[in-house]
Amino acid sequence: EIAKERLAAHGVSGSIKSQDLILIYDDFFNVVRSRWPEAKIRREWPLARNLGKFELHGTVDLVLETSGGNVLIDHKTLPGGVNELTEKAKSFAGQMVAYRAAIETATGAPVIGTFIHFPISGYLVNVAVNGSAEMFLARCIPADGIRNP
């Protein structure tokens, strides 16, 4: 019943069956519990932080609190195969590095992993970005805030 309500709330009840949504959910959390068995799961963690000249407002879909640090997972409902989705996951690197910086500041704990989860295909893609959020975002967005194609 909850699955049907969620699908209707997002306007996709005609695109996916509630039974399939339950299978996707179960498969994903089986992977999470297998990989991070001791993790405390936090859903929809709101963020707000100044990153140099940028201001971040967002919500991390899933934060896994482990003894070694936090793992961030963001869900993206895009279809595709492994190669296409791996490439697409890279386009979210800026978002993930900003989330990493905000969570590390808020908790004082390191972020030990950033992932994009594609529930339709079941892929969980590691999006590792090195360096500070400020440096990464400055490379992505020019000083005038206008991005050239």
Coordinates of N, CA and C in Angstrom, one line a residue:
E1 N 0.8 -1.2 0.0 CA 0.0 0.0 0.0 C 0.9 1.3 0.0
I2 N 1.9 1.3 0.8 CA 2.8 2.4 0.8 C 3.5 2.6 -0.5
A3 N 3.9 1.5 -1.2 CA 4.5 1.6 -2.5 C 3.6 2.3 -3.5
K4 N 2.3 1.9 -3.5 CA 1.3 2.5 -4.4 C 1.2 4.0 -4.1
E5 N 1.1 4.3 -2.9 CA 1.0 5.8 -2.5 C 2.2 6.6 -3.0
R6 N 3.4 6.0 -2.8 CA 4.6 6.7 -3.2 C 4.7 6.9 -4.7
L7 N 4.3 5.9 -5.4 CA 4.3 5.9 -6.9 C 3.3 7.0 -7.4
A8 N 2.1 7.0 -6.8 CA 1.1 8.0 -7.1 C 1.5 9.4 -6.8
A9 N 2.1 9.5 -5.7 CA 2.6 10.9 -5.2 C 3.6 11.5 -6.2
H10 N 4.4 10.6 -6.8 CA 5.4 11.1 -7.8 C 4.9 11.0 -9.2
G11 N 3.7 10.6 -9.4 CA 3.1 10.6 -10.7 C 3.7 9.5 -11.7
V12 N 4.1 8.4 -11.1 CA 4.7 7.4 -12.0 C 4.0 6.0 -11.8
S13 N 2.8 6.0 -11.2 CA 2.2 4.8 -11.0 C 1.9 4.0 -12.3
G14 N 1.8 4.7 -13.4 CA 1.6 4.0 -14.7 C 2.9 3.5 -15.3
S15 N 4.0 3.9 -14.7 CA 5.3 3.5 -15.3 C 6.0 2.3 -14.6
I16 N 5.6 2.1 -13.3 CA 6.2 1.0 -12.6 C 5.2 0.4 -11.6
K17 N 5.2 -0.9 -11.5 CA 4.3 -1.6 -10.5 C 4.8 -1.5 -9.1
S18 N 3.9 -1.4 -8.2 CA 4.3 -1.3 -6.8 C 5.2 -2.5 -6.3
Q19 N 4.9 -3.7 -6.9 CA 5.7 -4.9 -6.6 C 7.1 -4.8 -7.0
D20 N 7.3 -4.1 -8.2 CA 8.7 -3.9 -8.7 C 9.4 -2.9 -7.8
L21 N 8.7 -1.9 -7.3 CA 9.3 -0.9 -6.4 C 9.7 -1.5 -5.1
I22 N 8.9 -2.4 -4.6 CA 9.3 -3.2 -3.4 C 10.5 -4.0 -3.6
L23 N 10.6 -4.7 -4.8 CA 11.8 -5.5 -5.1 C 13.1 -4.6 -5.2
I24 N 12.9 -3.4 -5.9 CA 14.1 -2.5 -6.0 C 14.5 -2.1 -4.6
Y25 N 13.6 -1.7 -3.8 CA 13.9 -1.3 -2.4 C 14.6 -2.4 -1.6
D26 N 14.1 -3.6 -1.7 CA 14.7 -4.7 -1.0 C 16.1 -5.0 -1.5
D27 N 16.2 -5.0 -2.8 CA 17.6 -5.3 -3.4 C 18.6 -4.3 -3.0
F28 N 18.2 -3.0 -3.0 CA 19.1 -1.9 -2.6 C 19.5 -2.1 -1.2
F29 N 18.5 -2.3 -0.3 CA 18.9 -2.3 1.1 C 19.6 -3.6 1.5
N30 N 19.5 -4.7 0.7 CA 20.3 -5.9 0.9 C 21.7 -5.6 0.6
V31 N 22.0 -4.8 -0.4 CA 23.4 -4.4 -0.8 C 23.9 -3.5 0.3
V32 N 23.1 -2.5 0.8 CA 23.6 -1.6 1.8 C 23.9 -2.4 3.1
R33 N 23.0 -3.3 3.5 CA 23.3 -4.0 4.8 C 24.5 -5.0 4.6
S34 N 24.7 -5.5 3.4 CA 25.8 -6.4 3.2 C 27.1 -5.6 3.2
R35 N 27.1 -4.5 2.6 CA 28.4 -3.7 2.5 C 28.7 -2.9 3.7
W36 N 27.7 -2.4 4.4 CA 27.9 -1.6 5.6 C 26.9 -2.1 6.7
P37 N 27.2 -3.3 7.2 CA 26.2 -4.0 8.1 C 26.0 -3.2 9.4
E38 N 26.9 -2.4 9.9 CA 26.7 -1.7 11.2 C 26.2 -0.3 11.0
A39 N 25.9 0.1 9.8 CA 25.6 1.5 9.5 C 24.2 1.9 10.1
K40 N 24.2 3.1 10.6 CA 22.9 3.7 11.0 C 22.4 4.5 9.8
I41 N 21.2 4.3 9.4 CA 20.7 4.9 8.1 C 19.9 6.1 8.5
R42 N 20.3 7.2 7.8 CA 19.6 8.5 7.9 C 19.1 8.9 6.5
R43 N 17.8 9.1 6.4 CA 17.2 9.5 5.1 C 16.9 11.0 5.1
E44 N 17.1 11.5 3.8 CA 16.7 12.9 3.6 C 17.3 13.9 4.5
W45 N 18.7 13.9 4.5 CA 19.4 14.8 5.4 C 19.5 16.2 4.8
P46 N 18.9 17.2 5.3 CA 18.9 18.6 4.7 C 20.3 19.2 5.0
L47 N 20.7 20.0 4.0 CA 22.0 20.7 4.1 C 21.9 22.2 3.7
A48 N 22.7 23.0 4.4 CA 22.9 24.4 4.0 C 24.3 24.8 4.5
R49 N 25.1 25.3 3.5 CA 26.5 25.6 3.9 C 27.0 26.6 2.8
N50 N 27.8 27.5 3.3 CA 28.6 28.4 2.4 C 29.9 27.7 2.0
L51 N 30.1 27.6 0.7 CA 31.4 27.0 0.2 C 32.1 28.1 -0.6
G52 N 32.9 28.9 0.1 CA 33.6 30.0 -0.5 C 32.5 31.0 -1.0
K53 N 32.5 31.2 -2.3 CA 31.6 32.2 -2.9 C 30.3 31.5 -3.3
F54 N 30.1 30.2 -3.0 CA 28.9 29.5 -3.3 C 28.1 29.2 -2.1
E55 N 26.8 29.1 -2.2 CA 25.9 28.7 -1.1 C 25.2 27.4 -1.5
L56 N 25.3 26.4 -0.7 CA 24.7 25.1 -0.9 C 23.4 25.0 -0.1
H57 N 22.4 24.5 -0.8 CA 21.1 24.1 -0.2 C 20.8 22.8 -0.9
G58 N 20.6 21.7 -0.1 CA 20.2 20.5 -0.7 C 19.8 19.5 0.3
T59 N 19.6 18.3 -0.2 CA 19.2 17.2 0.7 C 19.9 15.9 0.2
V60 N 20.6 15.3 1.1 CA 21.3 14.0 0.8 C 20.2 12.9 1.0
D61 N 20.0 12.1 -0.1 CA 18.9 11.1 0.0 C 19.2 10.1 1.1
L62 N 20.5 9.7 1.3 CA 20.8 8.7 2.3 C 22.2 8.9 2.8
V63 N 22.3 9.0 4.2 CA 23.6 9.0 4.8 C 23.7 7.8 5.7
L64 N 24.8 7.1 5.5 CA 25.0 5.9 6.3 C 26.1 6.2 7.3
E65 N 25.8 6.2 8.6 CA 26.8 6.5 9.6 C 27.5 5.2 10.0
T66 N 28.8 5.1 9.7 CA 29.5 3.9 10.1 C 30.6 4.3 11.1
S67 N 31.3 3.3 11.7 CA 32.3 3.6 12.6 C 33.5 4.3 12.0
G68 N 33.7 4.1 10.7 CA 34.8 4.7 9.9 C 34.5 6.1 9.3
G69 N 33.2 6.4 9.3 CA 32.8 7.7 8.7 C 31.5 7.5 8.0
N70 N 31.1 8.5 7.3 CA 29.8 8.5 6.6 C 29.9 8.1 5.2
V71 N 28.8 7.5 4.7 CA 28.7 7.2 3.3 C 27.5 7.9 2.8
L72 N 27.6 8.6 1.6 CA 26.5 9.4 1.1 C 26.0 8.7 -0.2
I73 N 24.7 8.6 -0.3 CA 24.1 7.9 -1.5 C 23.0 8.8 -2.0
D74 N 23.0 9.1 -3.3 CA 21.9 9.9 -3.9 C 21.3 9.1 -4.9
H75 N 20.0 9.1 -5.0 CA 19.2 8.3 -5.9 C 18.9 9.1 -7.2
K76 N 19.1 8.5 -8.3 CA 18.7 9.1 -9.6 C 17.9 8.1 -10.4
T77 N 16.7 8.5 -10.8 CA 15.8 7.6 -11.5 C 16.0 7.8 -13.1
L78 N 17.2 7.4 -13.5 CA 17.5 7.4 -14.9 C 17.7 6.0 -15.5
P79 N 17.1 5.7 -16.6 CA 17.4 4.3 -17.2 C 18.7 4.3 -17.9
G80 N 19.2 3.1 -18.2 CA 20.4 3.0 -19.0 C 21.2 1.7 -18.5
G81 N 22.2 1.5 -19.3 CA 23.2 0.4 -19.0 C 24.3 0.8 -18.2
V82 N 25.2 -0.1 -17.8 CA 26.3 0.2 -16.9 C 27.2 1.3 -17.5
N83 N 27.6 1.3 -18.7 CA 28.5 2.3 -19.3 C 27.8 3.7 -19.3
E84 N 26.6 3.8 -19.7 CA 25.9 5.0 -19.8 C 25.7 5.6 -18.4
L85 N 25.3 4.8 -17.5 CA 25.0 5.3 -16.1 C 26.3 5.6 -15.4
T86 N 27.4 4.9 -15.6 CA 28.7 5.3 -15.0 C 29.1 6.6 -15.5
E87 N 28.9 6.9 -16.8 CA 29.3 8.2 -17.3 C 28.3 9.3 -16.7
K88 N 27.1 9.0 -16.6 CA 26.1 9.9 -16.1 C 26.4 10.2 -14.6
A89 N 26.8 9.2 -13.9 CA 27.2 9.4 -12.5 C 28.2 10.5 -12.3
K90 N 29.2 10.5 -13.2 CA 30.3 11.5 -13.1 C 29.7 13.0 -13.2
S91 N 28.6 13.1 -13.9 CA 28.0 14.5 -14.0 C 27.5 15.0 -12.6
F92 N 27.3 14.1 -11.7 CA 26.9 14.5 -10.3 C 28.0 14.7 -9.3
A93 N 29.2 14.6 -9.8 CA 30.4 14.8 -8.9 C 30.4 16.1 -8.1
G94 N 30.0 17.2 -8.8 CA 30.0 18.4 -8.1 C 29.0 18.4 -6.9
Q95 N 27.8 17.9 -7.2 CA 26.8 17.7 -6.1 C 27.4 16.9 -5.0
M96 N 28.0 15.8 -5.3 CA 28.5 14.9 -4.2 C 29.6 15.5 -3.4
V97 N 30.5 16.2 -4.1 CA 31.6 16.8 -3.4 C 31.1 18.0 -2.5
A98 N 30.1 18.7 -2.9 CA 29.5 19.7 -2.1 C 28.8 19.1 -0.9
Y99 N 28.1 18.0 -1.1 CA 27.4 17.3 0.0 C 28.5 16.8 1.0
R100 N 29.6 16.2 0.4 CA 30.6 15.7 1.3 C 31.1 16.8 2.2
A101 N 31.4 18.0 1.7 CA 32.0 19.1 2.5 C 31.0 19.5 3.5
A102 N 29.7 19.6 3.2 CA 28.7 20.0 4.2 C 28.5 19.0 5.3
I103 N 28.5 17.7 4.9 CA 28.3 16.7 5.9 C 29.5 16.6 6.8
E104 N 30.7 16.7 6.3 CA 31.9 16.7 7.1 C 32.0 17.8 8.1
T105 N 31.6 19.0 7.6 CA 31.5 20.2 8.5 C 30.5 20.0 9.6
A106 N 29.3 19.5 9.2 CA 28.2 19.3 10.2 C 28.5 18.2 11.3
T107 N 29.1 17.1 10.8 CA 29.3 16.0 11.7 C 30.7 15.9 12.4
G108 N 31.7 16.5 11.7 CA 33.1 16.3 12.2 C 33.6 15.0 11.8
A109 N 32.9 14.1 11.2 CA 33.3 12.8 10.7 C 33.6 12.8 9.2
P110 N 34.6 12.0 8.8 CA 34.9 12.0 7.4 C 33.9 11.3 6.6
V111 N 33.7 11.7 5.3 CA 32.9 11.0 4.4 C 33.8 10.0 3.7
I112 N 33.5 8.7 3.8 CA 34.4 7.7 3.3 C 33.9 7.1 1.9
G113 N 32.7 7.6 1.5 CA 32.2 7.1 0.2 C 31.1 8.0 -0.3
T114 N 31.1 8.2 -1.6 CA 29.9 9.0 -2.2 C 29.5 8.2 -3.4
F115 N 28.2 7.9 -3.5 CA 27.6 7.0 -4.5 C 26.4 7.5 -5.1
I116 N 26.2 7.2 -6.4 CA 24.9 7.5 -7.0 C 24.2 6.1 -7.2
H117 N 23.0 6.0 -6.8 CA 22.2 4.8 -6.9 C 21.2 5.0 -8.0
F118 N 21.2 4.1 -9.0 CA 20.2 4.2 -10.1 C 19.2 3.0 -9.9
P119 N 18.1 3.3 -9.2 CA 17.2 2.2 -8.8 C 16.6 1.4 -9.9
I120 N 16.4 2.0 -11.1 CA 15.7 1.3 -12.2 C 16.6 0.2 -12.7
S121 N 17.9 0.4 -12.7 CA 18.8 -0.6 -13.2 C 19.5 -1.4 -12.1
G122 N 19.4 -0.8 -10.9 CA 20.0 -1.4 -9.7 C 21.5 -1.1 -9.5
Y123 N 22.1 -0.2 -10.3 CA 23.5 0.1 -10.2 C 23.8 1.1 -9.1
L124 N 24.8 0.8 -8.4 CA 25.3 1.7 -7.3 C 26.7 2.1 -7.8
V125 N 26.9 3.4 -8.2 CA 28.2 3.8 -8.8 C 28.9 4.7 -7.8
N126 N 30.2 4.4 -7.6 CA 31.1 5.1 -6.7 C 31.5 6.4 -7.4
V127 N 31.2 7.6 -6.8 CA 31.7 8.8 -7.4 C 32.7 9.4 -6.5
A128 N 34.0 9.2 -6.7 CA 35.0 9.6 -5.9 C 35.6 10.9 -6.5
V129 N 35.7 12.0 -5.7 CA 36.2 13.2 -6.1 C 37.2 13.7 -5.0
N130 N 38.5 13.9 -5.4 CA 39.5 14.4 -4.5 C 39.6 15.9 -4.5
G131 N 40.1 16.4 -3.4 CA 40.3 17.9 -3.3 C 39.1 18.5 -2.6
S132 N 39.3 19.8 -2.3 CA 38.3 20.5 -1.6 C 37.1 20.8 -2.4
A133 N 35.9 21.0 -1.8 CA 34.7 21.4 -2.5 C 34.9 22.7 -3.2
E134 N 35.5 23.7 -2.5 CA 35.7 25.0 -3.1 C 36.5 24.9 -4.4
M135 N 37.6 24.2 -4.3 CA 38.4 24.1 -5.6 C 37.7 23.4 -6.7
F136 N 36.9 22.3 -6.4 CA 36.2 21.6 -7.4 C 35.1 22.5 -8.0
L137 N 34.3 23.1 -7.1 CA 33.3 24.0 -7.6 C 33.8 25.2 -8.4
A138 N 34.9 25.7 -8.0 CA 35.5 26.9 -8.8 C 35.9 26.4 -10.2
R139 N 36.3 25.2 -10.3 CA 36.6 24.7 -11.7 C 35.4 24.4 -12.5
C140 N 34.3 24.2 -11.8 CA 33.0 23.9 -12.5 C 32.2 25.1 -12.9
I141 N 32.3 26.2 -12.1 CA 31.5 27.3 -12.3 C 32.4 28.6 -12.4
P142 N 32.5 29.3 -13.5 CA 33.3 30.5 -13.6 C 32.9 31.6 -12.6
A143 N 33.8 32.5 -12.4 CA 33.5 33.6 -11.5 C 32.2 34.4 -11.7
D144 N 31.8 34.5 -13.0 CA 30.6 35.2 -13.3 C 29.4 34.4 -13.2
G145 N 29.5 33.1 -12.9 CA 28.4 32.2 -12.7 C 27.8 31.7 -13.9
I146 N 28.3 32.1 -15.1 CA 27.8 31.6 -16.4 C 28.7 30.5 -16.9
R147 N 28.1 29.4 -17.2 CA 28.8 28.2 -17.7 C 28.8 28.2 -19.2
N148 N 29.9 28.1 -19.8 CA 30.0 28.1 -21.2 C 29.7 26.6 -21.7
P149 N 29.0 26.5 -22.8 CA 28.7 25.1 -23.3 C 30.0 24.4 -23.8

